Amino acid sequence: MDLKEFKDPGAMYRNAPFWSWNDRLDRDELRRQIREMADKGWGGYFMHSRVGLVTGYLSREWMDMVKTCAEEAKATGTYAWLYDEDKWPSGFAGGEVPEADEKYRSRALVLVKPEEVTENDTPVVQVKWDGEEYVICKRVSPLGDVWFNGACYVDLMNPETVKAFINSTHERYKEAVGMYFGKEIPGIFTDEPCYLRERDYLCPAVPWSDCLPEYFKRLKGYSIEDHLKELFFDVGDYKKVRFDFYDAATRLFVDSWTKQYYRWCEQNNLKMTGHFMAEDSLISQTQWIGAAMPHYQFMHWPGIDKLGRHVQQLVTVKQVTSAVDQLDKERAFCEVFGCVGQQVSFYHRKWIADWQAVLGISFVNSHLSLYSMRGERKRDYPANLFYQQPWWDCERPFADYIGRVNYAVSQGKRDVDILVVHPIASVWSEYSPLHKKHGFPVENNVYDKPFEMLSKKLMALKLDFHYGDEIIMENSAKVERGKLIIGKHEYSTVLVPPSLTLRSTTLALLKEFVKQAGPDRLIFIKPVPERIDGISGDMNLPREVICVDSVDEALEIVDRYYSERIRITDKRTEANADKVYCHSRTASEGKLVFIVNTDEEREVDALISLPGEEMPYLLDLMSGDVYSIPSKVKSGRREVDVKLYPAGSMLLFYPLSEMKAPTVPPFLDSGVAFKFDKAQQSTIDRWDVEVLEQNVLPLNDVTLYLNGEKVLQDQPVAKAWHRYFYAAPDGTPFRAEYKFEVLNVPCGDVFAAIEMAENLDKITINGVEVKPLKKPGEMGSLDPQKSWKDVNFTKVPLKGYIHRGLNVLALEGKKDNNISGPGCHVRVKDFEHHMPTEVETVYVVGNFAVVDFDRRSFAIDSEVGEPDSRDLTASGYPFYAGKVQFSSSFEYREKGQRVYLELSDVNAACVKLYVNGQYAGIKYWRPYAFDVTEFLREGRNEIKVVAATTLFNLMGPHRIAGILEEEWVSPRTFVDFSRFTETYSLLPFGIGKARAFLIS
């Protein structure tokens, strides 16, 4: 733990986003965006081909852009990471691999009725079941899938397929930018490879490859083709067959894809990182990849994805961090923040990032930063975390915070003494795709859910643990000195969750462990395994081995074994603070303890009881400073009394030598407060409000004509692009009419922000033609004089052309657009001359108020009264996407004491405070408490708060019922017409009272 590096972490510890390359790429704009990222404290970026891409993937121009970014990485001290595919999942090289040879195309075993057999099927077994005739077929995926650029997915259990993919992708990068490998280009990301695209099949399907039968026979000693019925139907010794089948398929997938990929990266000085498809549950792993953990052996930075606005994927995180710890990998990687929605800015990112860090994630790959937001791109699994956001200039302190967290949980070695044997093989033995119609009752209720429950309860009880993957254990585990050892970690207690089978190699380890450690340190939770390597048999364990009926019984026993661990009590309930997690590490410079309140909404008045009497220091994750903290010794333990706000976190440090450090302030910006005595206070309950940017009215309804025929009248724009515009052939003439009401004509500049306005044939306002501020085909770097918010939102002046009453803005042009549907596009053949057009929301921007008629319809009014400081959304600014200044003052007469100003009821992405014209800090979440002592003067003091909002109220989706509670926002959320409402859901924007108080 280098405290200087903790304060200012290097680029390799800092956030590196998925940088969505989703349009025609421009060198100057790429450089500008890299400088934006570097300036905001990001350490790099993954150059990610994504929905809406125009520049040809892997073309000469593409490689030139990659080279430009590598050069800019060198200039800015950042890292330009490669991404290995055109969209995802990895392996098809934008379509080249499956198009090159039929043998590379993906395969599956499918169960169909005789009349459902297709030309792509080879029947192999006829089955009669419940009076119905079925056929098991080997199916080869046909070409023609739009997602795969008219091709299909590939067979990653075939080593020749993988070699073809590497030659098509990696070798090309090596030729074009290999001189940057291991330097400006540190590695490459692989995204969601899988042995079966389970969702592609509308019938029961299991993975298959022409390479599998021979591999299976070599591994298992019999022919799988003699036992295909058992993969679907519960006949014969199906549990043994399924265990063998998924064991072989998983191993073949690892050997063919992951090992081959890893070795190429090893030879070419690149880090292999990324994540596999469907890591989230035991069932989904079985369906898509077999098992996640065995792949992590052959990745430099093993990774996962964590999408959605929740913290439920504990198993996913623990799988990867267990393997990273055990195998002594450099970092545990996570693609995170996708699908959380545009309303998310800093608080929810902290909540999720802290939760995954306390579970061991040490690298944040944020999802998503959009090169361009035009058209469908803005709906690409939001939020967009980039320059288009109103809060973007406040990103740097938060980026520093994430860098410090990553740095801290990368140091030394995690303190773990409990091993949970991973039960994936038991799910293999039970799983059939036919169970899907019944909800996988056995796999879920017997194995998956108890496994997840055990994992969550161990963390809640501060009983940290690792998973033991049985395939990893075959080569990396041993028993010595009464400990079961996997790689770099050793364990005194082993838990076996409800299971059906164990491997013989695992059983041998457990028997030796019992022999050395005693039977009471091995705990089975019923049902106890009754099979070995999938074969029914007696494990012959000593009778004294503990077998319990439930997860809770097992935890009662383990709790007694670790009575000296960290304990955290919720003082309001006098019970364990079960949503407060902790993570302990031992490094050469001392011990670290990371404590996180994972509750999104509730603060915890916590009593932290630490083993031993030694007093820790506190490393402030927001400032990088070191503090001593108030504490007391009780019964040989050190106790710390602290309030953890929702998503609050703190980092304790036990250095090897004593340090000099000031006393911690009463509030920490990581969401922590210590006890203190408050004195006199003043209250500010009125603010003068100044809106710092122009207001906006989005025109979200449209009348659309295609080829002169009206196809839609005064309907949501979403219906226009989803049902008509995307489906129209390129070259189709269109006219889009937008209406808006003006109560009183505003003074000053008014313009419309129209996506790709420069490529339209004609734009009229009330019948008068107006011109965009860009020339046709102009897609250069962001110019605020020509663009609004985004490089491709073009300004079109309207001043002098709008009038009182109903106004009609009309766009005329020819459809030219490569979007094929929600979150999907097709290649642009002549991308250098592509002149795209959009039918999207149009934004009318100017100095006016927006009159709100019951959140259903809106009008422009020049009468701009002062909005309500508590909520600008409800007082003239419902769609505003910018910053607002709140001004007030208070009297200060006392001297010699510290003074804090605390804001209440903050509804904003972040707030900056200025006292008497001096900057006093920025806050992103509770407590919004500023130390203002050094800025005050006797008498009246001027206070200014500058608050920023997000893009949600501007871009939504606004008219989807329940959207504010939605935990998962995807491109399809925007076109879920079954949930469309007339009423807009909008977030409040403003601040409440402020109070100034003295700290004695």
GROMACS .gro file of C-alpha atoms in nm, residues 15-19 37 42-47 364-369 385:
model
   19
   15ASN     CA    1  -1.200   0.329  -1.488
   16ALA     CA    2  -1.176   0.230  -1.854
   17PRO     CA    3  -1.516   0.240  -2.025
   18PHE     CA    4  -1.662   0.060  -2.317
   19TRP     CA    5  -1.616   0.340  -2.568
   37MET     CA    6  -1.161   1.093  -2.073
   42TRP     CA    7  -1.018   0.777  -1.667
   43GLY     CA    8  -0.729   0.543  -1.731
   44GLY     CA    9  -0.824   0.405  -2.070
   45TYR     CA   10  -1.102   0.290  -2.301
   46PHE     CA   11  -1.209  -0.023  -2.484
   47MET     CA   12  -1.251   0.055  -2.854
  364VAL     CA   13  -1.412  -0.107  -1.332
  365ASN     CA   14  -1.504  -0.121  -1.701
  366SER     CA   15  -1.800   0.117  -1.715
  367HIS     CA   16  -2.077   0.057  -1.965
  368LEU     CA   17  -2.121   0.274  -2.175
  369SER     CA   18  -1.961   0.586  -2.328
  385LEU     CA   19  -2.165   0.793  -1.918
   0.00000   0.00000   0.00000
